[in-house]
Structures are given as C-alpha cells and as structure tokens.
XYZ file of C-alpha atoms in Angstrom:
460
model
C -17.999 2.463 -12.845
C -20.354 0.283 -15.079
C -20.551 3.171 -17.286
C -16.853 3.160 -18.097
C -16.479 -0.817 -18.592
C -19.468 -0.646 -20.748
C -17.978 -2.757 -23.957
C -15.028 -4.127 -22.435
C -13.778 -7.296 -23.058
C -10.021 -8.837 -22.989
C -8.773 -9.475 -26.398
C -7.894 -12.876 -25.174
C -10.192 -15.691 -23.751
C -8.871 -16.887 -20.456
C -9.204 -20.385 -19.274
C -9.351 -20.822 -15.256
C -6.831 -23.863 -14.573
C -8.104 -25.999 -11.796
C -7.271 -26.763 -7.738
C -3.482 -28.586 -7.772
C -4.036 -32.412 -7.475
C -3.336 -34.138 -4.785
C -0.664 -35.681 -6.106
C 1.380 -32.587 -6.326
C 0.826 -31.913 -2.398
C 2.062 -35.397 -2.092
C 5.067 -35.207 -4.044
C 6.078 -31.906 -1.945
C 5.084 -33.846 1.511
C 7.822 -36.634 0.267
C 10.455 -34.283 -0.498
C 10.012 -32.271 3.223
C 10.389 -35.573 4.417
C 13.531 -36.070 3.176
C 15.134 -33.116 3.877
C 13.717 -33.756 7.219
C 15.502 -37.412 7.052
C 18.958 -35.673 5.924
C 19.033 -32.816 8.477
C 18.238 -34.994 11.337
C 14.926 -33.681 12.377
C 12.866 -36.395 13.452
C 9.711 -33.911 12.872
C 9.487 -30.574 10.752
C 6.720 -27.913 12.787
C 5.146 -25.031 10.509
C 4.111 -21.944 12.026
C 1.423 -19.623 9.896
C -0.120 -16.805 11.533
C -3.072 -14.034 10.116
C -1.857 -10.529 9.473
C -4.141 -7.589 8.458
C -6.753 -8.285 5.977
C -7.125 -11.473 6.404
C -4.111 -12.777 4.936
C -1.263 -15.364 5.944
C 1.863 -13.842 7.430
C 3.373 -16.312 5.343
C 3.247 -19.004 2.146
C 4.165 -22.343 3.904
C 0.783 -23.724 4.680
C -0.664 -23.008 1.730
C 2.166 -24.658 0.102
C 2.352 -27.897 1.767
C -1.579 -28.927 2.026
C -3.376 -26.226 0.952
C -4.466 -24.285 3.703
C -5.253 -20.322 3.358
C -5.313 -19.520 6.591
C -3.277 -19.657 10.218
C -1.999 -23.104 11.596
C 0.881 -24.988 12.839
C 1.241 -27.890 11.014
C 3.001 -31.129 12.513
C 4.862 -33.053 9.948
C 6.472 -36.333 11.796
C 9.769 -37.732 9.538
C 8.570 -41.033 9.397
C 5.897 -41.705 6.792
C 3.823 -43.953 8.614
C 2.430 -41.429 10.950
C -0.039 -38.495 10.035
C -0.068 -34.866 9.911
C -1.398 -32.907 12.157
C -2.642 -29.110 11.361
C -3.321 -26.844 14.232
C -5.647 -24.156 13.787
C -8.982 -21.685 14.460
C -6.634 -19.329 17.139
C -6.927 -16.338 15.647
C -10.440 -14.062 15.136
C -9.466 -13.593 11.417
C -12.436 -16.190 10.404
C -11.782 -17.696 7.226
C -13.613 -21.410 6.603
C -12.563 -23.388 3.686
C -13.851 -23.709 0.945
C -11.503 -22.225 -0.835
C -8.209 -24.613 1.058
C -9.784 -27.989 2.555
C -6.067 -29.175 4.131
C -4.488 -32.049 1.801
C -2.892 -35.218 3.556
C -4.047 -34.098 7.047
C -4.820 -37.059 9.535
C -5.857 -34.873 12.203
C -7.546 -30.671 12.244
C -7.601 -29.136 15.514
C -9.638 -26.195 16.332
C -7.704 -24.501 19.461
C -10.004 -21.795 19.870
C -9.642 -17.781 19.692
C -10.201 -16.571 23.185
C -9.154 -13.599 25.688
C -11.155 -11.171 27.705
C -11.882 -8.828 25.406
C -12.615 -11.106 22.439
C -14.440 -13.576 24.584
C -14.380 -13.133 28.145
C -12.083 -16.122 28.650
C -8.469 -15.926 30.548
C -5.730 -17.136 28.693
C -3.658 -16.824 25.241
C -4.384 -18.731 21.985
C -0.631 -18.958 21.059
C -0.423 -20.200 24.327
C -3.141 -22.736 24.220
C -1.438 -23.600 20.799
C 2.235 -24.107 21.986
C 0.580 -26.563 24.618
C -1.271 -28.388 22.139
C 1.787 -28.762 20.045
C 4.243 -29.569 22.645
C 1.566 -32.314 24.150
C 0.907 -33.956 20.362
C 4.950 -34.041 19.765
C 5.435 -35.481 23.315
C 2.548 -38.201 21.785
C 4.443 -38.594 18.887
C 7.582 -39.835 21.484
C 9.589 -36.737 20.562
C 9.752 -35.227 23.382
C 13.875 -35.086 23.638
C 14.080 -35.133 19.808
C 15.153 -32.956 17.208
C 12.698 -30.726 15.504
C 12.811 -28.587 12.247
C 11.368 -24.723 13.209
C 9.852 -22.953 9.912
C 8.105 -19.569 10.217
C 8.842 -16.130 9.957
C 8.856 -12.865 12.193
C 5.040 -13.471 14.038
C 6.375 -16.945 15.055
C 8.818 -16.519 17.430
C 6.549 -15.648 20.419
C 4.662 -19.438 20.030
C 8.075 -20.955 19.156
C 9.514 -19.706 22.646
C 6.521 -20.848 24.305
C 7.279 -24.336 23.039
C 10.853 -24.236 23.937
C 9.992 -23.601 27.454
C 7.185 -26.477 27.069
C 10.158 -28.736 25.850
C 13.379 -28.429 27.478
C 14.961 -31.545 25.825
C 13.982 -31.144 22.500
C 16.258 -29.634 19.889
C 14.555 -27.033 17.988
C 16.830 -25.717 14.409
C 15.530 -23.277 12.295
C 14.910 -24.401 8.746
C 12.902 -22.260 6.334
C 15.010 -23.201 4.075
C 13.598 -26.781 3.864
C 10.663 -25.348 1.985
C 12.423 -21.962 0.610
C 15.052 -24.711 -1.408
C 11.670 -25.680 -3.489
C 10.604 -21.824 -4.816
C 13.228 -21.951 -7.243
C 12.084 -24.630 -10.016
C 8.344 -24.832 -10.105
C 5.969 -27.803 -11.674
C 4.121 -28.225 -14.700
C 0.904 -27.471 -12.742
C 2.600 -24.804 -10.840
C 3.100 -23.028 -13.895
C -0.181 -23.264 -14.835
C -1.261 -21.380 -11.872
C 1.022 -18.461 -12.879
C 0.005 -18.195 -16.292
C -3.143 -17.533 -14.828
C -2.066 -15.083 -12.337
C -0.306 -13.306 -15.088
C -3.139 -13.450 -17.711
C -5.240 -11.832 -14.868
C -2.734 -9.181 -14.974
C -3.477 -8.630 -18.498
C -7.183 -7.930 -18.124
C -7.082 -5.768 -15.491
C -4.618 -4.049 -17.553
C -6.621 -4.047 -20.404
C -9.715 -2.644 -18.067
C -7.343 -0.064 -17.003
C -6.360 0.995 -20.507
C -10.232 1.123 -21.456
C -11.357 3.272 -18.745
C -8.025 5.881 -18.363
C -8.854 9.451 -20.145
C -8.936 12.940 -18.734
C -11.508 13.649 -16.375
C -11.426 9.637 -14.885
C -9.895 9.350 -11.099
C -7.368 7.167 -9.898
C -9.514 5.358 -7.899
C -11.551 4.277 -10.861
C -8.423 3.253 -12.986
C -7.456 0.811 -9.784
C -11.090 -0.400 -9.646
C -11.350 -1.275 -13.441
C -8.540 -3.597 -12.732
C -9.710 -4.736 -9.949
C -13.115 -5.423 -10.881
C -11.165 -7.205 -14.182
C -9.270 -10.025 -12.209
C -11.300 -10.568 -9.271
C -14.440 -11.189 -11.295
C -11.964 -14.134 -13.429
C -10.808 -15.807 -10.336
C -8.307 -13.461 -8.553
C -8.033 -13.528 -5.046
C -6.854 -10.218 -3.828
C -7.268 -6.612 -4.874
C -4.717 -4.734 -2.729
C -1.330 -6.582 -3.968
C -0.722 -3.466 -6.902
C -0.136 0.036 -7.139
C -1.283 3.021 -8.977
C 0.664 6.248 -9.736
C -0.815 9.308 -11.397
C 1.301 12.777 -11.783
C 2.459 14.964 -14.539
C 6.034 14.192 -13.580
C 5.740 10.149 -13.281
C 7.670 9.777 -9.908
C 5.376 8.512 -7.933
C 3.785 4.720 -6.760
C 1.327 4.265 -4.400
C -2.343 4.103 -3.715
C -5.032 6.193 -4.916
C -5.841 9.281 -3.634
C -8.393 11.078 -5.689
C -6.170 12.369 -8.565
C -8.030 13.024 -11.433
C -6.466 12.281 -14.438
C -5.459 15.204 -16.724
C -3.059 15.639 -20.236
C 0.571 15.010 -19.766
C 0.063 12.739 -16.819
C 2.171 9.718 -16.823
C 0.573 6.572 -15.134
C 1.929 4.074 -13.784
C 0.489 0.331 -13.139
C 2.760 -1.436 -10.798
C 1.242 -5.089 -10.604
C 3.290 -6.120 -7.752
C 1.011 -8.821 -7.035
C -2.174 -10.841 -8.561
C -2.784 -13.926 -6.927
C -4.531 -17.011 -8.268
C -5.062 -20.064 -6.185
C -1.944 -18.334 -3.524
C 0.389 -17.834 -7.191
C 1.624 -14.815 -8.256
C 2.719 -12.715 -11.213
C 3.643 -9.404 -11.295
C 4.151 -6.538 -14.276
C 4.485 -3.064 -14.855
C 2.646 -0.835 -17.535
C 3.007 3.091 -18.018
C -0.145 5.219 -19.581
C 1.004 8.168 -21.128
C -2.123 10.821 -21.397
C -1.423 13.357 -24.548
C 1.794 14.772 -25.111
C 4.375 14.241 -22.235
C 8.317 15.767 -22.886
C 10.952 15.398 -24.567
C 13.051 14.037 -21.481
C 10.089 11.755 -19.998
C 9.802 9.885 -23.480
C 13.544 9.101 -23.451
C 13.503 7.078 -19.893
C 10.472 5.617 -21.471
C 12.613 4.561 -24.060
C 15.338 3.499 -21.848
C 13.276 1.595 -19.203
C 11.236 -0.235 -22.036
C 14.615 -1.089 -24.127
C 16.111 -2.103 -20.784
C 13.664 -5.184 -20.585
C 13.514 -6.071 -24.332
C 17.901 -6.185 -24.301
C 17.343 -8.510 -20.714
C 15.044 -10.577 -22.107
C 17.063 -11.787 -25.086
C 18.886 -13.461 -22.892
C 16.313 -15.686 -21.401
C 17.324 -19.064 -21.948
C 18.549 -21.740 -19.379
C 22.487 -21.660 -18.889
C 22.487 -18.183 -18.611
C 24.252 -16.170 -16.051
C 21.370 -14.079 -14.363
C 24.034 -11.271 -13.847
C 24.077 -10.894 -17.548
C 20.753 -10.939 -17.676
C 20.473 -8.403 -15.234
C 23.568 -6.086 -16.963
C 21.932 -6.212 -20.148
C 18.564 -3.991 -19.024
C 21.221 -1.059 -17.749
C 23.086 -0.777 -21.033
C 20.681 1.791 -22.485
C 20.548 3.930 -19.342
C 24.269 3.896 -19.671
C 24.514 4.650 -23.057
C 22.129 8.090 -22.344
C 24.730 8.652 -19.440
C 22.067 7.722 -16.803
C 24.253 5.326 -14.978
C 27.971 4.710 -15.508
C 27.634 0.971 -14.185
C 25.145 -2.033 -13.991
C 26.583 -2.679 -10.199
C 24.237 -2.786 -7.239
C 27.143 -1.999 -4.687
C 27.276 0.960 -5.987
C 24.248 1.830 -8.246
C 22.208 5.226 -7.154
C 18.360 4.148 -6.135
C 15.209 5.668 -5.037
C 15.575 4.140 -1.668
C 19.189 4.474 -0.909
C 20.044 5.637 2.907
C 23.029 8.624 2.896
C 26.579 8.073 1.516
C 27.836 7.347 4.789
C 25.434 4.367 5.528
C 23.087 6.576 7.691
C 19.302 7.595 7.386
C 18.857 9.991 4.294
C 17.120 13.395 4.903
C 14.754 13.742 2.262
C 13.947 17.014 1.071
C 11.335 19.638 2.090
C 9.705 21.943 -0.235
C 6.154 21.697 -1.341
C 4.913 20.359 -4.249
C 1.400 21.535 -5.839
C -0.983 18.727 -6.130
C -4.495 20.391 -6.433
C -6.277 16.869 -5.762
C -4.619 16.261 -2.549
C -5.249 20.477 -1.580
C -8.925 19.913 -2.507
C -8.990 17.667 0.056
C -7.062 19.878 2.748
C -3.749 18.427 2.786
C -0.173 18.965 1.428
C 2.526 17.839 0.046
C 5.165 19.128 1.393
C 7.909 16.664 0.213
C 10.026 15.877 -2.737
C 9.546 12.044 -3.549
C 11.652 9.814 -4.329
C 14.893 11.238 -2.486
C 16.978 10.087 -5.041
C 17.022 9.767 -8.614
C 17.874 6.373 -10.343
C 15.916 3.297 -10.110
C 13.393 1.733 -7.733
C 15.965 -1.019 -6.700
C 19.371 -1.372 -7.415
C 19.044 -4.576 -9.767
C 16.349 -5.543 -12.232
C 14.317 -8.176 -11.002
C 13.433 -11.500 -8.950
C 11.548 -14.702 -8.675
C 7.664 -14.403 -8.187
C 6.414 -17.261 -5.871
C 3.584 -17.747 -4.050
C 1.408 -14.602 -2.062
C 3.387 -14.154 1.224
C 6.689 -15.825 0.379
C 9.816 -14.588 0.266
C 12.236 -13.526 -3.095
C 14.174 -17.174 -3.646
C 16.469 -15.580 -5.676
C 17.202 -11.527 -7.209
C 18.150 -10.527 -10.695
C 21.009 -8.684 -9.820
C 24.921 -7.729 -11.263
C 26.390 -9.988 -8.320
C 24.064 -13.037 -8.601
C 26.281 -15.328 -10.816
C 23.796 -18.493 -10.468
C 22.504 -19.804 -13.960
C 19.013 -19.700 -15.242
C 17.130 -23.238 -15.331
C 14.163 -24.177 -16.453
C 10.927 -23.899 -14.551
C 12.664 -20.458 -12.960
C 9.721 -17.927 -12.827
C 10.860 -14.169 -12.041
C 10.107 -10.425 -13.456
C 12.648 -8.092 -15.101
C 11.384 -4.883 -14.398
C 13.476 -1.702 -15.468
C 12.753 1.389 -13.568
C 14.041 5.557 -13.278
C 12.453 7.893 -11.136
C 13.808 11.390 -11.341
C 12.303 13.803 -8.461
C 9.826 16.330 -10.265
C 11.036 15.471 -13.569
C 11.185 12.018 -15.285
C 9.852 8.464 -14.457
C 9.232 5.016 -15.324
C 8.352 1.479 -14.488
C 8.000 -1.333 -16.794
C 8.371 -5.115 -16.670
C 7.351 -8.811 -17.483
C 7.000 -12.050 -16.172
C 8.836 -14.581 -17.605
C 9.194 -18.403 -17.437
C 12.518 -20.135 -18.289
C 11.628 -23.215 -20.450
C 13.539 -25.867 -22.375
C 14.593 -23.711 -25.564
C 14.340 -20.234 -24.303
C 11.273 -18.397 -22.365
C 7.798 -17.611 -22.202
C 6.408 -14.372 -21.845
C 3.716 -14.944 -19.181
C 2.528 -10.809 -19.880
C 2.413 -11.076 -23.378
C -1.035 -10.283 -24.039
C -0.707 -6.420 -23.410
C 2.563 -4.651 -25.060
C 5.044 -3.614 -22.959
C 5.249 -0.045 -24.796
C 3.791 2.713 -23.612
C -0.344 3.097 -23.575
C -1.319 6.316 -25.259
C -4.290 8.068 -24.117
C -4.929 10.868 -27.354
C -7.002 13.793 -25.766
C-alpha cells in the first residue's frame, strides 16, 4: 500500500476547520426550547443508542451538545434549569475526547451490566428508564407533558418510561430537531466543506493508485488512508464497484482490476466532526464501449443541466427534471416522474416482491475464491433511485428533504444536498456520478469541485 501512494499528494491544501463554538450549541439549545414552549412540552427527552461499529443509531446528541456516543438527554422547557445527559449503558466504550457534552449541568454514568457482560441481574435500558423517569419526577413533571425524540432502537426504553409514568403525556417529536437540517450555519458549512474536500483526496488517492493489476481493496484503502489521515472519522460510509459491465456497488471483494473495467466511487458518506458530504466518481480503465460511454455521457450531462439551476427561488422539481432530460433525449426514459420512473430497486408491477433473475454470471475473482455468482444484479435497468438527489446532514440523520419531480418546495440558501445522476443496465451499461452542492446568496457552491466530475481515465 505505501508503495502505491508513494508521491501522492492532493492538488489542493486542505485546512482542518475547528470544534463548533459553544455558541452555536447554544443558539440550537434556545431554539429546542422554543419549539418545546410552542408545542406544549414542558420538557423535550432525547434517546441515542450504539449500533454496530461503534456508531450512534442516530444524529440528535451529537447535534444538540456534542456528544458521539449513546445517551438520553433531559432538556427541561424552562431555561433556568439544567440539562441532564444520561449515559455509559451500553458496552460500546467510547470516552470523549473527541465530544465533551456542551451545556450539560449534570453526566450520569448508568452502568452497562447483565449476566453475561458482568454477572449482574438487571437491564441497562431499564436502569436508564428509571433514572429518567426519577430525574423528570425531580424536575416536578411527573403528570406533565413531554416531547419523545428517537428513532427505531428507542421504543423499548420509551415504553419502559411510559409504564414508569402513567400521568405524563409523552408526543413524539423528531421533528423538533429534524425542522433545523434544512438551512445550516455559517460554521456548519464549514464542517461540510471539509467533509467534502476529504472526499476529494481520497478521490484523488484513488485515482493515483487505480491501474490494471491493483485490487479493489487497495483502491478503497487509498481513500481511506487519504481522509482518515486529514481528520475523517469513518472509513466504512462509501462504496466501491469494479466490473467490466459497471452495474455493480458494493464492498470489495478481491477484484482485481483489469482493461475495460468501469469503477465506480460511491462516496455515500465522509464524515468530519459528525458532517457529511457525499459524491460519486466513475474510473474508466482503457477502452470501454460504445454504449457504456453514452450513459457516461448522459449521467455526467444529467448533473451539469441540474446544476445550472442552483440558485435560491428555485423549484427543486426543476432542478431535479433537468438531470433526466438527456436520458430522455437518448430514449432512456420517457419521463422525469418518480411515480412512475423504472429503478434498480423497484418491487414488481403489481406492488409485490420482484423475482430477480437467476443465471450465473462469470466473475473469476469471486470463483478464485470458491464462490458464485449466480445472479443478475440490479433487477432492473434505470437508475439507482427514482429522483436525483437529497440533503446531506449530519452521520446518522435522516434525508430532510429529496430532490425529486414531486417536491415543489424552493431552494434557500444554506440548503446542502447532492444531485447524483445514475443508470445501471444489468450486464451491460452503468453509471454513477454526483456533487455536493451548497445553495448560497447568488447561486451555489460546488463543495466537490476539486476533482472533475468527468470520467477518470486509466490508459493501459
């Protein structure tokens, strides 16, 4: 691996941003509280729990004070009394630095325990639904009204609680926090710039070490190796894709890299300080056909027609529209419309679970290592999704809003999302490119600008 980076260096010099200030946590704790005030709650409680690899099942802690790992978090409406951040129940050990809490009055270590883990009876969610219910009972709101955020691992502690507090009045509002992914800050917007320059120079580490004879897995560790030496945080939110026909996006697998392979760089995900960015770059090694260079075309024309629009006022459905009129001009599609728009992942005609074919498929890397593939992927031709993009937020959180035909809101500034155009035809055809854009005063910025959104040519 050092032997393939040997002389690589970005063409660009990239400039960590720092931690958010405090102030910015504080600005965010104000405006929770006043949702809070307007939807009656007279506290809002945040569930976070770990998932595998030691990451968040969700983006709300991190958000609010700063804190990378599982918690509830107590925020009381009224101003005059502290938060308190519940945490230390899971085995997924992860001590701050990086994510000291902001604005917390009170950290509460409740303690990981169980037989197995630690020959102790009992259930941390348990033990944590106790010590919540007990603190809000404190707090006097025993009987009152209290905001519910959290996701699909919360609703085990958050019927717990329930039972602990029969008079309360628990609503469920994500959307208290979801409401604030869809303008971000001046410093927010640092922190993607970064994420997406990181992109960049695992892109360009990528582009230095790809050539016949190279595996997959070394293509997806030059990247990695790239942004995670510069400050990024994770090095399993992307995909690579290696075949002669460019249909597929996954993992690596041992594919060694040979002419007229397409590659594909899906950069679903580079985080920096819990932001995100995401891109998509094809690699084109020697000569490839006829057909493949036209959805190249397409797919790269697609974003550069979308992305003329860029500018706040606009209706994202025209955005959107615009990237499909060259597939429909090459007879690809016959409509920009997402009701009824052909994609890869598309269930049956009738609603129902699609059968997708068998036949096999020679791969000699994957039969070098015993297997098969026995499977035509994707099931469908068309695109990956049935619209062109959406907002990029923080690691964990949800879309806030899609790029899609029927989405008629307008584009403001401070709106961060990618366009990405996409066509995947089964044992054929393929492609997958995009940027990340920020809306701004007078138009956009292109936060992926520093590597070309064209094609990567590999001469052999």
């Amino acid at each position: 691996m050092a032997s393939l980076l040997a002389g690589f260096e970005p063409d660009f010099d990239f400039v960590a941003p720092p931690p958010l200030p405090e102030a910015e946590f504080a600005e965010r704790l104000r405006r929770i509280r006043r949702e809070a005030v307007i939807a009656g709650h007279d506290a809002v409680v945040v569930h976070t729990d770990m998932v595998g690899w030691f990451h968040t099942s969700n983006a709300y802690l991190r958000y609010i004070c700063d804190w990378m790992r599982e918690g509830v978090l107590i925020i009381p409406t009224d101003s005059d009394k502290g938060l308190i951040l519940l945490s230390f129940f899971t085995q997924s050990v992860i001590l701050p630095p990086g994510g000291e809490p902001m604005l917390i009055d009170q950290l509460w270590q409740i303690g990981a325990i169980g037989r197995e883990y630690a020959d102790r009876p009992g259930s941390s969610t348990v033990k944590t639904a106790e010590a919540c219910a007990k603190m809000l009972g404190d707090l006097g709101l025993s009987t009152g009204q209290i905001g519910r955020l959290g996701d699909r691992t919360s609703s085990e502690f958050y019927g717990y609680l329930t039972e602990l507090m029969p008079k309360a009045k628990f609503v469920a509002d994500n959307a208290i926090i979801d409401r604030m992914q869809k303008i971000r800050s001046p410093r927010e917007v640092e922190m993607f710039r970064a994420a997406a320059q990181l992109i960049s120079i695992g892109t360009q580490a990528a582009y230095h070490v790809a050539k016949p004879g190279v595996t997959d897995a070394e293509i997806y560790a030059a990247f990695t190796w790239a942004q995670l030496a510069r400050g990024g945080e994770t090095g399993d939110g992307y995909q690579i894709g290696i075949n002669e026909y460019g249909t597929h996006c996954g993992k690596p697998y041992g594919h060694v890299v040979r002419p007229g392979d397409l590659i594909n760089l899906y950069i679903s995900n580079v985080t920096y300080r819990g932001y995100t960015a995401q891109t998509a770059r094809m690699i084109a090694v020697g000569e490839i056909t006829a057909h493949q260079e036209d959805v190249l075309a397409a797919c790269t024309d697609g974003v550069k027609r979308a992305e003329k629009l860029i500018k706040p006022g606009a209706l994202i459905s025209d955005v959107n529209n615009a990237a499909f009129e060259p597939y429909i001009e090459r007879g690809f599609l016959t409509a920009p419309d997402a009701r009824t728009m052909p994609y890869n992942w598309a269930s049956a005609e009738d609603g129902g679970p699609r059968l997708i074919g068998k036949q096999y498929v020679k791969d000699v890397d994957w039969e070098a290592q015993g297997r098969t593939l026995n499977h035509v992927y994707p099931a469908t031709q068309g695109p990956h999704n049935p619209n062109l993009g959406h907002s990029v937020g923080m690691a964990g959180s949800q879309n806030s809003f899609n790029v899609s035909s029927h989405n008629y809101d307008r584009l403001e500034e401070g709106m961060i999302f990618v366009l990405h155009t996409q066509w995947l035809e089964p044992l054929s055809a393929g492609c997958n490119v995009g940027d990340c854009y920020l809306v701004t005063a007078d138009g956009f910025e292109n936060l992926s600008r520093h590597t070309p959104l064209e094609t990567h040519r590999v001469a052999v």
